[in-house]
Coordinates of C-alpha atoms and ligand atoms in Angstrom, one line a residue:
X1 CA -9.0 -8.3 -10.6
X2 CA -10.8 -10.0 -7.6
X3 CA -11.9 -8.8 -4.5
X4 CA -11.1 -10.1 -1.5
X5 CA -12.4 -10.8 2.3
X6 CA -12.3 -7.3 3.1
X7 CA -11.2 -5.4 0.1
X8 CA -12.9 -4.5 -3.1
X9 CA -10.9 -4.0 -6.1
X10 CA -13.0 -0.7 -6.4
X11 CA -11.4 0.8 -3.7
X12 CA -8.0 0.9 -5.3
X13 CA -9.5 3.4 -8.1
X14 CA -8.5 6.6 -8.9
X15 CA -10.1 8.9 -6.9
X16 CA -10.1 11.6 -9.8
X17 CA -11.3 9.1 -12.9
X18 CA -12.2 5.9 -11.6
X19 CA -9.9 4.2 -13.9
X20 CA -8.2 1.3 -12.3
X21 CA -5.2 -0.6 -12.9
X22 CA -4.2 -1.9 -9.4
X23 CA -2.3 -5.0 -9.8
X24 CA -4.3 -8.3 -7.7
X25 CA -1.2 -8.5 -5.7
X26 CA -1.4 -5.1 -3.8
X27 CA -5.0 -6.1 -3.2
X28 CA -3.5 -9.7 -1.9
X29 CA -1.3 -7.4 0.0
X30 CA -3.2 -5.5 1.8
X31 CA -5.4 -8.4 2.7
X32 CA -2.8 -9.9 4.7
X33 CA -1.9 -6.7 6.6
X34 CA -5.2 -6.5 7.0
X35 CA -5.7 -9.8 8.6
X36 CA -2.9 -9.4 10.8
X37 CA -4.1 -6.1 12.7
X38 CA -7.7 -7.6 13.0
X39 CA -9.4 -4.1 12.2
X40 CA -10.8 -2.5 9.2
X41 CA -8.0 -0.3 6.8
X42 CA -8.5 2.4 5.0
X43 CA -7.0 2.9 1.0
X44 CA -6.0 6.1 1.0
X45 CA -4.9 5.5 -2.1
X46 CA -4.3 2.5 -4.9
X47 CA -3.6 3.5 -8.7
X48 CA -3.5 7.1 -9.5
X49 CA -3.6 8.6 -13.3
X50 CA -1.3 10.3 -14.6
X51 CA -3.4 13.3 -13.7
X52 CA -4.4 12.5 -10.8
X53 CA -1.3 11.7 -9.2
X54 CA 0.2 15.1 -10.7
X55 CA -2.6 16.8 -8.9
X56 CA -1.4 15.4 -5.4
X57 CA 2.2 15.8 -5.8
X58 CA 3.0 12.5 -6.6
X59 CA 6.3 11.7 -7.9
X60 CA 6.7 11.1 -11.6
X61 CA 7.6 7.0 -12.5
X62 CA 5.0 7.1 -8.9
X63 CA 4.7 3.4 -8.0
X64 CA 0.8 4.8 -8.0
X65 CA 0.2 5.0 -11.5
X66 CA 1.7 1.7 -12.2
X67 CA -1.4 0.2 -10.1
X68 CA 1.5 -1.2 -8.3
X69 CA 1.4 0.9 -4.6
X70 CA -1.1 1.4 -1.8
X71 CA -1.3 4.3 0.7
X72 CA -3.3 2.8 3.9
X73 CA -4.5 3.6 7.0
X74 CA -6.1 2.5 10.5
X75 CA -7.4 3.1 13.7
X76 CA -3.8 1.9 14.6
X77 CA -1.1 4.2 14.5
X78 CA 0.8 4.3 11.5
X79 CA 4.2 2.8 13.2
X80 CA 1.9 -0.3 14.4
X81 CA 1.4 -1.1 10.6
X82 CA 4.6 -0.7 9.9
X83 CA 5.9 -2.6 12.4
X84 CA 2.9 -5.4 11.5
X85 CA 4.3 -5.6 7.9
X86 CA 8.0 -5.9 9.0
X87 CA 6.8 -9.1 11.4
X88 CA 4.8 -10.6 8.4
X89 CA 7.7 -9.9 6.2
X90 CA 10.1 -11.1 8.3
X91 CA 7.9 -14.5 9.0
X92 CA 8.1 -15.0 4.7
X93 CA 4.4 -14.1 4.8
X94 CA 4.7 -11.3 2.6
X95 CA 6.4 -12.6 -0.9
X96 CA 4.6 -10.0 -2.7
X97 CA 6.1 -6.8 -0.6
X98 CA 8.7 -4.4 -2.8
X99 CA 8.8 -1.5 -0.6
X100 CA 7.5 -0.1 2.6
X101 CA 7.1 3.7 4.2
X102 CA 6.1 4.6 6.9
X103 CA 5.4 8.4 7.3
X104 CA 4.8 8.8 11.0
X105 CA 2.8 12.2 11.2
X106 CA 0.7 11.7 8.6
X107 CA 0.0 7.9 10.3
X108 CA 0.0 5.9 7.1
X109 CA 2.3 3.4 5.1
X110 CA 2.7 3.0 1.9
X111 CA 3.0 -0.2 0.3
X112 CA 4.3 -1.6 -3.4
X113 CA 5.4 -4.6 -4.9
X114 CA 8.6 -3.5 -6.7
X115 CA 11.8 -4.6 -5.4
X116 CA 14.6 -1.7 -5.3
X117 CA 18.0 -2.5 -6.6
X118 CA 19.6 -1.7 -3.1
X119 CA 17.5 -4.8 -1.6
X120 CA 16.5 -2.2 0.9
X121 CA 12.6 -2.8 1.7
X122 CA 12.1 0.1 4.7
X123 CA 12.0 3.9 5.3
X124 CA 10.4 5.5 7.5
X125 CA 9.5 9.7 6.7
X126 CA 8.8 11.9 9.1
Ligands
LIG201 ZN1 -7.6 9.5 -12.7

């Protein structure tokens, strides 16, 4: 794995074991989103354990532990991401993106790189 301009690949780790298997292109990912809202984000979180993502609630088959999904925040609200990543999307910018969330009170989005049967690429959670 490779860093990038503004991401390490250390900051995809788990938080519990420092184990990582983040896959480069969530990290190539997030670079771009990151370029196109011009401020520093945050990784909430990158690959999860087993364990660890058992500890946090995480849903079993969890994008997470596939080193495949990134949770990230801003100083921007979490819809202004969301929106960011549909207009990158949308522009062809984003061939990597799977799946997107948006979970409005918590102000994140999660992002992964596995396309869903259904084609669909959005939700938003409250
Ligand atoms: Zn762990």
């Amino acid at each position: 794995m490779n860093d990038t301009k503004n991401f390490s690949v250390k900051e995809f780790a788990c938080h519990h074991c420092g184990q990582n298997k983040i896959d480069q292109r969530v990290i190539d990912l997030c670079q771009k989103i990151r370029d196109e809202l011009g401020v520093p984000v945050r990784v909430n979180s990158g690959y999860r354990c087993p364990a660890h993502n058992a500890r946090v609630g995480g849903v079993k088959g969890s994008r997470h532990v596939l080193g495949h999904a990134a949770d990230l925040s801003s100083s921007r609200s979490g819809m202004l991401m969301f929106e960011a990543v549909k207009r990158l999307q949308g522009e062809g910018r984003l061939p990597e993106l799977g799946y997107c969330i948006l979970y409005k009170t918590k102000n994140f989005i999660h992002v992964d790189i596995d396309k869903r049967p259904s084609g669909s690429m959005w939700e938003v959670r409250p």
